[in-house]
Amino acid sequence: MKKRVLNNLSWKILSVVAAIICWIVVVNIDDTIESKTIRNVSVTLINTDALTSQDQTYMIEEGTDKVNITVYARRTELAKVKESDFTVTADVEKDLRYDSMVKIEVSYTGSATIDSVSQSRENVLLSIEEKVTEQFKVIVETTGEPADGLVVGATTPEQTLIEVSGPKSEVERVKRVVAEVDITGITGTTTRTCTLRLTNSDGEEITSSQLEYTGKDTDFSVTVTTLSTKLVGISFDVSEAAPEGYSLASISYKPETVTIVGEESDIRSIYNLSIPASALNPDGETGTVQQTVDISQYLDDDILIPSEEEKEIAVTMEIVENETVEYSVSSDSVVMENLANGLEAILTDADALTITVTGLPSTLAELTTDDITVSIDLSEITRTGTYTAALDVALPDGLSCADAPEITVEVVEAEEEE
């Protein structure tokens, strides 16, 4: 038996070795080392508080937080590899380089036996900036219209100032913080919600994910009050429109009516806006005078003119130099007023009195002596005697008597009637 085993032993050993080699060749042909690429694996930044704790912000440069992983292993092992088997991180605290790059670390945690792993990029690129905070006033803008006959009154945001925080370069782009609310069909006082918008100097919206502020992703409320409207007239006090020695010949203005708004109870009794004399011709000009009067400044605080065009009233005035004309009035036409009982007054001057009247030429041309009323007030005379008294001259509007003459009156006891 021993002889049979040892017979041709070298050939038998050679056959075993050849069989092993053949098996190895077959295995290597059937289960070769191959590669598998897993694309766009997200890199997780860790220990970012190393920046944020120092009032710094960071932004990942686009695309640099994705990496392609290539795994090398035998085909049977490669089939076991999954994307979830890899942990891909970039440690800001440990591996920040040149103030802009963070080294990417790839770790395999799966059960497969792999030969090696390669990655498409070595670093995440960061843009690191100082973090700043600025305050901005909230500007309310409305869309739509309230119910018929109403206009928007006060618009009150829940916060008048908003703090915007983020990278300095991003915060510097912000010029306005806008709360835009839809007021379609509202009445009375209504609260509506919206989200705030940030805009740049060109009015374009800023949508940076790095900016932080109240109202960015949450409801921001605005309270809107509606007011009633009413069409009313306008009148000017013209008593001071012309300087001394001149008179106002004519006045015209546009518009002649305006729409006011306010609480119904406040505007119900208003039919005309009376503009004071101080509004007209403050510089005392003459001839054809044109000026613009902002009548909104003469309204009560709770009354508004919503249209900017209606606030400004264009006024045209003709201011003409006065003329003076003398008129002769019969002394018989003088009315004795308020004379005590038992007394009688007699004029001792001439039969005719000269009255000097000043006014516009056109008005003077139409004046007659019948339009002039002359009287004397004798209420302070209680006994007989001779007195000097100034005449009271009553004239039509626009005319004046600057120097009314004085006359002598003799007061006597009235004769008793038989």
PDB file of N, CA and C in Angstrom, residues 162-208:
ATOM      1  N   ILE A 162     -37.323  95.747  12.683  1.00  0.00           N
ATOM      2  CA  ILE A 162     -36.930  94.351  12.544  1.00  0.00           C
ATOM      3  C   ILE A 162     -35.403  94.275  12.502  1.00  0.00           C
ATOM      4  N   GLU A 163     -34.848  93.338  13.266  1.00  0.00           N
ATOM      5  CA  GLU A 163     -33.409  93.098  13.222  1.00  0.00           C
ATOM      6  C   GLU A 163     -33.099  92.034  12.177  1.00  0.00           C
ATOM      7  N   VAL A 164     -32.176  92.352  11.282  1.00  0.00           N
ATOM      8  CA  VAL A 164     -31.735  91.414  10.250  1.00  0.00           C
ATOM      9  C   VAL A 164     -30.284  91.050  10.544  1.00  0.00           C
ATOM     10  N   SER A 165     -30.013  89.749  10.688  1.00  0.00           N
ATOM     11  CA  SER A 165     -28.665  89.268  11.012  1.00  0.00           C
ATOM     12  C   SER A 165     -28.154  88.365   9.903  1.00  0.00           C
ATOM     13  N   GLY A 166     -26.827  88.413   9.693  1.00  0.00           N
ATOM     14  CA  GLY A 166     -26.228  87.538   8.701  1.00  0.00           C
ATOM     15  C   GLY A 166     -24.865  88.048   8.289  1.00  0.00           C
ATOM     16  N   PRO A 167     -24.298  87.496   7.222  1.00  0.00           N
ATOM     17  CA  PRO A 167     -22.998  87.961   6.735  1.00  0.00           C
ATOM     18  C   PRO A 167     -23.059  89.449   6.393  1.00  0.00           C
ATOM     19  N   LYS A 168     -21.991  90.141   6.692  1.00  0.00           N
ATOM     20  CA  LYS A 168     -21.973  91.597   6.493  1.00  0.00           C
ATOM     21  C   LYS A 168     -22.325  91.972   5.058  1.00  0.00           C
ATOM     22  N   SER A 169     -21.779  91.266   4.077  1.00  0.00           N
ATOM     23  CA  SER A 169     -22.037  91.604   2.676  1.00  0.00           C
ATOM     24  C   SER A 169     -23.500  91.413   2.311  1.00  0.00           C
ATOM     25  N   GLU A 170     -24.156  90.435   2.948  1.00  0.00           N
ATOM     26  CA  GLU A 170     -25.574  90.192   2.651  1.00  0.00           C
ATOM     27  C   GLU A 170     -26.457  91.225   3.331  1.00  0.00           C
ATOM     28  N   VAL A 171     -26.160  91.547   4.587  1.00  0.00           N
ATOM     29  CA  VAL A 171     -26.961  92.535   5.316  1.00  0.00           C
ATOM     30  C   VAL A 171     -26.852  93.907   4.646  1.00  0.00           C
ATOM     31  N   GLU A 172     -25.670  94.232   4.115  1.00  0.00           N
ATOM     32  CA  GLU A 172     -25.488  95.525   3.461  1.00  0.00           C
ATOM     33  C   GLU A 172     -26.323  95.662   2.201  1.00  0.00           C
ATOM     34  N   ARG A 173     -26.765  94.572   1.626  1.00  0.00           N
ATOM     35  CA  ARG A 173     -27.618  94.630   0.435  1.00  0.00           C
ATOM     36  C   ARG A 173     -29.042  95.050   0.765  1.00  0.00           C
ATOM     37  N   VAL A 174     -29.445  94.852   2.012  1.00  0.00           N
ATOM     38  CA  VAL A 174     -30.831  95.118   2.407  1.00  0.00           C
ATOM     39  C   VAL A 174     -31.052  96.623   2.545  1.00  0.00           C
ATOM     40  N   LYS A 175     -32.070  97.130   1.856  1.00  0.00           N
ATOM     41  CA  LYS A 175     -32.428  98.544   1.942  1.00  0.00           C
ATOM     42  C   LYS A 175     -33.828  98.758   2.510  1.00  0.00           C
ATOM     43  N   ARG A 176     -34.727  97.812   2.325  1.00  0.00           N
ATOM     44  CA  ARG A 176     -36.093  97.960   2.824  1.00  0.00           C
ATOM     45  C   ARG A 176     -36.605  96.615   3.331  1.00  0.00           C
ATOM     46  N   VAL A 177     -37.438  96.676   4.365  1.00  0.00           N
ATOM     47  CA  VAL A 177     -38.146  95.499   4.864  1.00  0.00           C
ATOM     48  C   VAL A 177     -39.631  95.772   4.642  1.00  0.00           C
ATOM     49  N   VAL A 178     -40.274  94.949   3.831  1.00  0.00           N
ATOM     50  CA  VAL A 178     -41.640  95.219   3.377  1.00  0.00           C
ATOM     51  C   VAL A 178     -42.593  94.152   3.900  1.00  0.00           C
ATOM     52  N   ALA A 179     -43.706  94.634   4.479  1.00  0.00           N
ATOM     53  CA  ALA A 179     -44.815  93.743   4.858  1.00  0.00           C
ATOM     54  C   ALA A 179     -45.952  94.013   3.882  1.00  0.00           C
ATOM     55  N   GLU A 180     -46.179  93.109   2.976  1.00  0.00           N
ATOM     56  CA  GLU A 180     -47.214  93.288   1.947  1.00  0.00           C
ATOM     57  C   GLU A 180     -48.451  92.477   2.320  1.00  0.00           C
ATOM     58  N   VAL A 181     -49.583  93.184   2.548  1.00  0.00           N
ATOM     59  CA  VAL A 181     -50.801  92.508   3.000  1.00  0.00           C
ATOM     60  C   VAL A 181     -51.927  92.733   2.006  1.00  0.00           C
ATOM     61  N   ASP A 182     -52.749  91.727   1.865  1.00  0.00           N
ATOM     62  CA  ASP A 182     -53.924  91.801   0.995  1.00  0.00           C
ATOM     63  C   ASP A 182     -55.102  92.339   1.811  1.00  0.00           C
ATOM     64  N   ILE A 183     -55.684  93.466   1.369  1.00  0.00           N
ATOM     65  CA  ILE A 183     -56.775  94.095   2.125  1.00  0.00           C
ATOM     66  C   ILE A 183     -58.099  94.003   1.378  1.00  0.00           C
ATOM     67  N   THR A 184     -58.194  93.104   0.421  1.00  0.00           N
ATOM     68  CA  THR A 184     -59.390  93.004  -0.404  1.00  0.00           C
ATOM     69  C   THR A 184     -60.644  92.814   0.461  1.00  0.00           C
ATOM     70  N   GLY A 185     -61.604  93.768   0.318  1.00  0.00           N
ATOM     71  CA  GLY A 185     -62.909  93.638   0.944  1.00  0.00           C
ATOM     72  C   GLY A 185     -62.978  93.901   2.428  1.00  0.00           C
ATOM     73  N   ILE A 186     -61.899  94.401   3.062  1.00  0.00           N
ATOM     74  CA  ILE A 186     -61.941  94.560   4.515  1.00  0.00           C
ATOM     75  C   ILE A 186     -62.800  95.756   4.917  1.00  0.00           C
ATOM     76  N   THR A 187     -63.320  95.721   6.119  1.00  0.00           N
ATOM     77  CA  THR A 187     -64.054  96.830   6.717  1.00  0.00           C
ATOM     78  C   THR A 187     -63.578  97.017   8.151  1.00  0.00           C
ATOM     79  N   GLY A 188     -63.796  98.216   8.677  1.00  0.00           N
ATOM     80  CA  GLY A 188     -63.429  98.457  10.075  1.00  0.00           C
ATOM     81  C   GLY A 188     -61.945  98.270  10.299  1.00  0.00           C
ATOM     82  N   THR A 189     -61.609  97.638  11.406  1.00  0.00           N
ATOM     83  CA  THR A 189     -60.214  97.348  11.758  1.00  0.00           C
ATOM     84  C   THR A 189     -59.986  95.853  11.636  1.00  0.00           C
ATOM     85  N   THR A 190     -59.018  95.473  10.819  1.00  0.00           N
ATOM     86  CA  THR A 190     -58.784  94.058  10.503  1.00  0.00           C
ATOM     87  C   THR A 190     -57.295  93.749  10.628  1.00  0.00           C
ATOM     88  N   THR A 191     -56.979  92.561  11.127  1.00  0.00           N
ATOM     89  CA  THR A 191     -55.591  92.110  11.210  1.00  0.00           C
ATOM     90  C   THR A 191     -55.352  91.037  10.160  1.00  0.00           C
ATOM     91  N   ARG A 192     -54.356  91.259   9.331  1.00  0.00           N
ATOM     92  CA  ARG A 192     -53.981  90.299   8.296  1.00  0.00           C
ATOM     93  C   ARG A 192     -52.535  89.868   8.511  1.00  0.00           C
ATOM     94  N   THR A 193     -52.203  88.667   8.033  1.00  0.00           N
ATOM     95  CA  THR A 193     -50.840  88.154   8.191  1.00  0.00           C
ATOM     96  C   THR A 193     -50.135  88.075   6.846  1.00  0.00           C
ATOM     97  N   CYS A 194     -48.801  88.086   6.906  1.00  0.00           N
ATOM     98  CA  CYS A 194     -47.977  87.985   5.708  1.00  0.00           C
ATOM     99  C   CYS A 194     -46.594  87.527   6.137  1.00  0.00           C
ATOM    100  N   THR A 195     -45.711  87.341   5.177  1.00  0.00           N
ATOM    101  CA  THR A 195     -44.302  87.130   5.479  1.00  0.00           C
ATOM    102  C   THR A 195     -43.551  88.369   5.001  1.00  0.00           C
ATOM    103  N   LEU A 196     -42.483  88.702   5.695  1.00  0.00           N
ATOM    104  CA  LEU A 196     -41.730  89.899   5.345  1.00  0.00           C
ATOM    105  C   LEU A 196     -40.835  89.646   4.131  1.00  0.00           C
ATOM    106  N   ARG A 197     -40.655  90.692   3.343  1.00  0.00           N
ATOM    107  CA  ARG A 197     -39.747  90.637   2.189  1.00  0.00           C
ATOM    108  C   ARG A 197     -38.639  91.651   2.380  1.00  0.00           C
ATOM    109  N   LEU A 198     -37.436  91.232   2.022  1.00  0.00           N
ATOM    110  CA  LEU A 198     -36.296  92.141   2.015  1.00  0.00           C
ATOM    111  C   LEU A 198     -36.026  92.537   0.570  1.00  0.00           C
ATOM    112  N   THR A 199     -35.760  93.841   0.334  1.00  0.00           N
ATOM    113  CA  THR A 199     -35.457  94.281  -1.026  1.00  0.00           C
ATOM    114  C   THR A 199     -34.178  95.103  -1.032  1.00  0.00           C
ATOM    115  N   ASN A 200     -33.535  95.118  -2.198  1.00  0.00           N
ATOM    116  CA  ASN A 200     -32.303  95.892  -2.354  1.00  0.00           C
ATOM    117  C   ASN A 200     -32.623  97.287  -2.863  1.00  0.00           C
ATOM    118  N   SER A 201     -31.612  98.040  -3.248  1.00  0.00           N
ATOM    119  CA  SER A 201     -31.809  99.424  -3.672  1.00  0.00           C
ATOM    120  C   SER A 201     -32.599  99.527  -4.967  1.00  0.00           C
ATOM    121  N   ASP A 202     -32.664  98.450  -5.745  1.00  0.00           N
ATOM    122  CA  ASP A 202     -33.438  98.449  -6.987  1.00  0.00           C
ATOM    123  C   ASP A 202     -34.845  97.904  -6.789  1.00  0.00           C
ATOM    124  N   GLY A 203     -35.202  97.604  -5.541  1.00  0.00           N
ATOM    125  CA  GLY A 203     -36.532  97.068  -5.266  1.00  0.00           C
ATOM    126  C   GLY A 203     -36.647  95.581  -5.519  1.00  0.00           C
ATOM    127  N   GLU A 204     -35.541  94.921  -5.822  1.00  0.00           N
ATOM    128  CA  GLU A 204     -35.571  93.481  -6.078  1.00  0.00           C
ATOM    129  C   GLU A 204     -35.521  92.716  -4.759  1.00  0.00           C
ATOM    130  N   GLU A 205     -36.275  91.615  -4.705  1.00  0.00           N
ATOM    131  CA  GLU A 205     -36.342  90.835  -3.466  1.00  0.00           C
ATOM    132  C   GLU A 205     -35.039  90.082  -3.221  1.00  0.00           C
ATOM    133  N   ILE A 206     -34.627  90.054  -1.966  1.00  0.00           N
ATOM    134  CA  ILE A 206     -33.435  89.323  -1.543  1.00  0.00           C
ATOM    135  C   ILE A 206     -33.895  88.030  -0.870  1.00  0.00           C
ATOM    136  N   THR A 207     -33.439  86.895  -1.384  1.00  0.00           N
ATOM    137  CA  THR A 207     -33.898  85.604  -0.863  1.00  0.00           C
ATOM    138  C   THR A 207     -32.770  84.801  -0.233  1.00  0.00           C
ATOM    139  N   SER A 208     -31.787  85.470   0.297  1.00  0.00           N
ATOM    140  CA  SER A 208     -30.634  84.779   0.878  1.00  0.00           C
ATOM    141  C   SER A 208     -31.044  83.893   2.048  1.00  0.00           C
TER     142      SER A 208
END
